[in-house]
Tab-separated table of C-alpha atoms in Angstrom:
chain	number	residue	atom	x	y	z
U	226	MET	CA	-0.225	-0.044	0.033
U	227	TYR	CA	2.639	2.365	0.824
U	228	TRP	CA	4.459	1.941	-2.791
U	229	ILE	CA	0.946	2.342	-4.153
U	230	THR	CA	0.768	5.360	-2.009
U	231	ARG	CA	4.024	6.790	-3.543
U	232	LEU	CA	3.855	5.985	-6.738
U	233	ALA	CA	0.386	7.621	-7.320
U	234	VAL	CA	1.647	11.030	-5.622
U	235	LEU	CA	4.621	10.349	-7.997
U	236	MET	CA	2.348	10.389	-11.091
U	237	LEU	CA	0.596	13.519	-10.093
U	238	VAL	CA	3.647	15.427	-9.475
U	239	LEU	CA	4.773	14.728	-13.096
U	240	THR	CA	1.240	15.408	-14.915
U	241	MET	CA	1.313	18.939	-12.730
U	242	LEU	CA	4.903	19.387	-13.866
U	243	SER	CA	3.889	18.529	-17.252
U	244	SER	CA	1.000	20.908	-17.555
U	245	CYS	CA	3.460	23.577	-16.180
U	246	ILE	CA	5.998	23.135	-18.954
U	247	ARG	CA	3.581	22.664	-21.641
U	248	THR	CA	2.222	26.261	-20.482
U	249	MET	CA	5.226	28.087	-19.841
U	250	GLY	CA	6.999	26.856	-22.815
U	251	CYS	CA	4.459	25.949	-25.814
U	252	PRO	CA	5.963	23.611	-28.375
U	253	ASP	CA	4.550	26.570	-30.731
U	254	GLY	CA	7.207	28.801	-29.831
U	255	ALA	CA	6.317	32.483	-29.022
U	256	ILE	CA	2.636	33.715	-29.799
U	257	GLU	CA	1.179	37.160	-31.171
U	258	TRP	CA	-2.380	36.887	-29.704
U	259	VAL	CA	-4.779	39.094	-31.422
U	260	ASP	CA	-6.386	41.271	-28.821
U	261	LEU	CA	-9.647	38.983	-28.275
U	262	LEU	CA	-11.795	38.558	-24.865
U	263	MET	CA	-14.629	36.366	-24.341
U	264	ILE	CA	-17.795	36.881	-22.464
U	265	ASN	CA	-21.388	35.742	-22.417
U	266	ASN	CA	-20.381	33.089	-24.960
U	267	MET	CA	-19.245	35.770	-27.523
U	268	LYS	CA	-15.623	36.820	-28.485
U	269	TYR	CA	-14.855	40.442	-29.121
U	270	GLN	CA	-12.055	42.460	-30.427
U	271	HIS	CA	-10.067	45.805	-30.024
U	272	HIS	CA	-9.631	46.373	-33.366
U	273	PHE	CA	-7.349	49.738	-33.073
U	274	PRO	CA	-4.757	49.999	-30.807
U	275	GLU	CA	-2.721	52.499	-32.822
U	276	PRO	CA	-5.019	55.647	-32.708
U	277	ALA	CA	-5.765	57.548	-29.780
U	278	ASP	CA	-7.761	56.223	-27.759
U	279	GLU	CA	-8.096	59.040	-24.538
U	280	GLU	CA	-10.314	60.144	-27.424
U	281	ILE	CA	-12.914	57.581	-27.553
U	282	HIS	CA	-12.723	57.216	-23.721
U	283	LEU	CA	-14.112	60.384	-23.482
U	284	GLN	CA	-16.905	59.638	-25.827
U	285	ILE	CA	-18.188	56.296	-24.262
U	286	GLU	CA	-19.975	55.715	-20.862
U	287	LYS	CA	-19.703	52.104	-18.933
U	288	GLY	CA	-22.798	50.307	-18.459
U	289	LYS	CA	-23.321	47.582	-16.194
U	290	PRO	CA	-20.391	45.048	-15.291
U	291	LEU	CA	-21.003	41.660	-17.115
U	292	GLY	CA	-17.860	39.795	-15.537
U	293	GLU	CA	-14.505	39.702	-15.123
U	294	ILE	CA	-11.313	38.773	-16.961
U	295	LYS	CA	-10.328	35.223	-15.386
U	296	PHE	CA	-7.272	33.749	-17.152
U	297	LYS	CA	-4.755	36.228	-19.299
U	298	MET	CA	-3.577	33.651	-22.381
U	299	ALA	CA	-0.624	35.713	-23.040
U	300	ASP	CA	2.659	34.015	-21.640
U	301	LYS	CA	0.315	31.106	-20.254
U	302	ALA	CA	-1.752	29.481	-23.246
U	303	CYS	CA	-0.335	27.420	-26.447
U	304	SER	CA	-1.878	28.715	-29.579
U	305	ASP	CA	-4.388	25.203	-29.053
U	306	HIS	CA	-5.870	26.788	-25.818
U	307	LYS	CA	-10.150	26.845	-26.451
U	308	MET	CA	-11.002	30.332	-25.121
U	309	LYS	CA	-14.054	30.388	-22.802
U	310	ASN	CA	-15.920	32.947	-20.881
U	311	GLY	CA	-13.149	35.046	-19.164
U	312	ASP	CA	-10.331	34.437	-21.100
U	313	ALA	CA	-8.162	37.361	-22.439
U	314	ALA	CA	-5.582	37.624	-24.545
U	315	TYR	CA	-3.750	40.731	-23.061
U	316	VAL	CA	-6.187	41.758	-20.305
U	317	GLU	CA	-5.092	41.172	-16.977
U	318	GLU	CA	-6.887	38.778	-14.668
U	319	GLY	CA	-9.336	40.544	-12.494
U	320	THR	CA	-10.365	43.257	-14.912
U	321	THR	CA	-14.205	44.165	-14.861
U	322	ILE	CA	-15.673	43.650	-18.410
U	323	TYR	CA	-18.354	46.687	-18.775
U	324	ALA	CA	-21.217	46.879	-21.228
U	325	VAL	CA	-21.312	50.575	-23.074
U	326	LYS	CA	-24.262	52.474	-22.567
U	327	GLY	CA	-26.287	53.006	-25.473
U	328	TYR	CA	-24.801	49.895	-27.059
U	329	PRO	CA	-25.999	46.629	-27.224
U	330	ALA	CA	-23.418	44.528	-25.316
U	331	SER	CA	-23.852	41.942	-27.985
U	332	LEU	CA	-22.095	44.524	-29.983
U	333	MET	CA	-19.807	45.781	-27.573
U	334	VAL	CA	-17.979	45.506	-24.487
U	335	VAL	CA	-15.158	47.914	-22.507
U	336	ALA	CA	-12.199	46.569	-20.279
U	337	ASN	CA	-9.511	48.373	-19.023
U	338	ASP	CA	-10.671	51.330	-20.937
U	339	LYS	CA	-10.078	49.724	-24.172
U	340	VAL	CA	-13.376	49.091	-26.238
U	341	TYR	CA	-14.097	45.516	-27.986
U	342	ILE	CA	-16.249	44.829	-30.784
U	343	ALA	CA	-18.056	41.569	-31.670
U	344	GLU	CA	-16.069	39.248	-33.716
U	345	GLU	CA	-18.090	35.648	-33.198
U	346	ASN	CA	-21.356	34.559	-32.285
U	347	LYS	CA	-22.294	31.293	-32.693
U	348	SER	CA	-25.984	32.126	-32.479
U	349	ALA	CA	-25.401	34.619	-35.253
U	350	LYS	CA	-27.141	33.833	-38.826
U	351	THR	CA	-26.432	37.636	-40.168
U	352	LEU	CA	-24.415	40.267	-40.486
U	353	GLY	CA	-26.940	42.463	-38.546
U	354	ASP	CA	-27.056	39.664	-36.083
U	355	LEU	CA	-23.400	39.559	-35.194
U	356	TYR	CA	-23.573	43.864	-35.734
U	357	PRO	CA	-26.689	45.249	-34.129
U	358	ILE	CA	-25.806	48.934	-35.689
U	359	ASN	CA	-28.795	50.047	-37.038
U	360	ASN	CA	-29.093	53.872	-36.533
U	361	LEU	CA	-25.444	53.668	-34.704
U	362	VAL	CA	-23.216	54.721	-37.704
U	363	LYS	CA	-21.489	57.566	-38.319
U	364	ASN	CA	-19.370	57.088	-41.471
U	365	ILE	CA	-18.425	54.091	-43.551
U	366	TYR	CA	-14.909	54.523	-44.942
U	367	ILE	CA	-12.573	53.094	-47.305
U	368	GLU	CA	-9.042	52.749	-45.901
U	369	SER	CA	-5.588	52.588	-47.967
U	370	THR	CA	-4.512	49.165	-47.641
U	371	GLU	CA	-0.504	50.466	-47.182
U	372	ASP	CA	-1.162	52.704	-44.178
U	373	GLY	CA	-4.683	52.384	-43.163
U	374	ARG	CA	-5.559	56.376	-43.965
U	375	ARG	CA	-8.992	57.106	-44.640
U	376	ILE	CA	-9.102	57.706	-48.502
U	377	HIS	CA	-12.877	57.584	-49.002
U	378	THR	CA	-16.211	58.442	-47.300
U	379	PHE	CA	-19.244	56.916	-48.220
U	380	SER	CA	-22.114	59.591	-48.599
U	381	PRO	CA	-25.073	59.300	-46.739
U	382	GLU	CA	-27.176	57.927	-49.311
U	383	VAL	CA	-24.474	55.055	-50.076
U	384	LYS	CA	-23.642	54.464	-46.560
U	385	GLU	CA	-28.097	53.957	-45.927
U	386	LEU	CA	-27.936	51.363	-49.051
U	387	PHE	CA	-25.067	49.734	-47.996
U	388	LEU	CA	-26.060	49.277	-44.444
U	389	ASN	CA	-29.428	48.151	-45.682
U	390	GLU	CA	-27.926	45.603	-47.893
U	391	TRP	CA	-24.869	44.758	-45.943
U	392	LEU	CA	-26.740	43.916	-42.750
U	393	LYS	CA	-29.025	41.119	-44.221
U	394	LEU	CA	-26.099	39.308	-45.522
U	395	LYS	CA	-25.903	35.607	-44.291
U	396	ILE	CA	-23.180	34.300	-42.423
U	397	GLU	CA	-22.014	31.226	-44.478
U	398	ASP	CA	-19.564	28.199	-43.618
U	399	TYR	CA	-15.630	29.361	-43.765
U	400	ASN	CA	-14.705	26.374	-44.750
U	401	VAL	CA	-17.376	25.848	-47.897
U	402	LEU	CA	-16.342	29.661	-49.153
U	403	GLN	CA	-12.424	28.747	-48.766
U	404	GLN	CA	-13.255	26.076	-50.914
U	405	LYS	CA	-14.795	28.524	-53.654
U	406	ASN	CA	-11.631	30.946	-53.373
U	407	ALA	CA	-13.957	33.835	-51.651
U	408	PHE	CA	-10.885	34.763	-49.777
U	409	VAL	CA	-8.634	35.097	-52.601
U	410	GLY	CA	-6.540	38.326	-53.657
U	411	GLU	CA	-5.823	41.583	-52.068
U	412	PRO	CA	-9.000	42.481	-49.850
U	413	ALA	CA	-9.874	46.249	-49.520
U	414	PHE	CA	-10.329	47.863	-45.986
U	415	LEU	CA	-13.115	49.422	-44.903
U	416	GLU	CA	-13.850	50.740	-41.418
U	417	ILE	CA	-17.208	51.552	-39.720
U	418	GLU	CA	-17.447	54.484	-37.487
U	419	LEU	CA	-19.735	54.456	-34.805
U	420	ASN	CA	-21.454	57.604	-33.599
U	421	ASN	CA	-19.443	57.558	-30.450
U	422	GLY	CA	-16.459	57.661	-32.217
U	423	VAL	CA	-15.722	53.810	-31.794
U	424	SER	CA	-14.654	51.984	-35.035
U	425	PHE	CA	-13.832	49.023	-36.231
U	426	ARG	CA	-12.231	47.422	-39.570
U	427	HIS	CA	-14.144	44.923	-42.108
U	428	LEU	CA	-12.683	43.299	-44.955
U	429	TYR	CA	-13.757	43.325	-48.846
U	430	TRP	CA	-12.764	40.983	-51.419
U	431	PRO	CA	-13.613	42.632	-54.913
U	432	ASN	CA	-13.100	39.645	-57.076
U	433	SER	CA	-15.370	37.153	-55.440
U	434	ASN	CA	-17.476	40.057	-53.711
U	435	ALA	CA	-16.888	38.304	-50.366
U	436	PHE	CA	-16.817	40.196	-46.778
U	437	GLY	CA	-15.205	39.327	-44.029
U	438	GLN	CA	-17.310	37.154	-41.180
U	439	ASN	CA	-17.851	34.598	-43.861
U	440	SER	CA	-20.364	36.424	-46.126
U	441	LEU	CA	-20.937	36.801	-49.742
U	442	GLY	CA	-22.385	40.023	-51.132
U	443	ASN	CA	-25.544	40.519	-53.331
U	444	LYS	CA	-25.522	42.029	-56.913
U	445	THR	CA	-26.441	45.359	-55.182
U	446	LEU	CA	-23.856	45.470	-52.884
U	447	GLN	CA	-21.071	44.361	-55.910
U	448	GLU	CA	-21.953	47.282	-57.965
U	449	LEU	CA	-22.038	49.799	-54.986
U	450	MET	CA	-18.338	48.759	-53.838
U	451	MET	CA	-17.103	48.719	-57.455
U	452	HIS	CA	-18.414	52.467	-57.459
U	453	GLU	CA	-16.906	53.674	-54.089
U	454	LEU	CA	-13.476	51.501	-54.763
U	455	ALA	CA	-13.182	53.330	-57.921
U	456	SER	CA	-13.747	56.827	-56.347
U	457	ALA	CA	-11.274	55.942	-53.851
U	458	GLY	CA	-8.830	55.194	-56.553
U	459	ASN	CA	-8.391	51.412	-55.570
């Protein structure tokens, strides 16, 4: 019995050491995570860490607390880590996640004074489900693919037409679209600016009339995007 007990303890220690070694030294090497967090079974991304976040902070008001960060993935998780509620790439553990007043929590949250926009919602069937932004969009821009500068602004009429068609697009299966070469070629950068100044980027592939988040545009959107890209000099 003594040796059985010692053997059980030894196996437990080896298991703990193996887990620790794997966590602190992933076989993948260094991992550069996208700035993500997950709460309420949804993943959110911070899109623009470069511009003056202070200007954005002045335009948002925290709503009710939604939860807190329980696990910081950077320097701890390997590339095969499956995110769960309370995980974040870079936000420190113990940081509270808040809703933003005036905006659906399914669209954006704030943590550590940074805004995070919906990135993955498995219950969303359309882009409008993923991005509930009706009456919340200030401007839509085309950005330079070289440096991210805004090089063209949709007119109010084009913005409304775009949103009316775009938000209805169905979210398709990524693997099916990839087999159809939907994401081949150089994408155009769209920037959607909300009324509170928060912006997020979306991609468009002109050759296949495909949008990011696995959606295919209709004929109206294709004609609209070709016209706007030509106006932007793309």
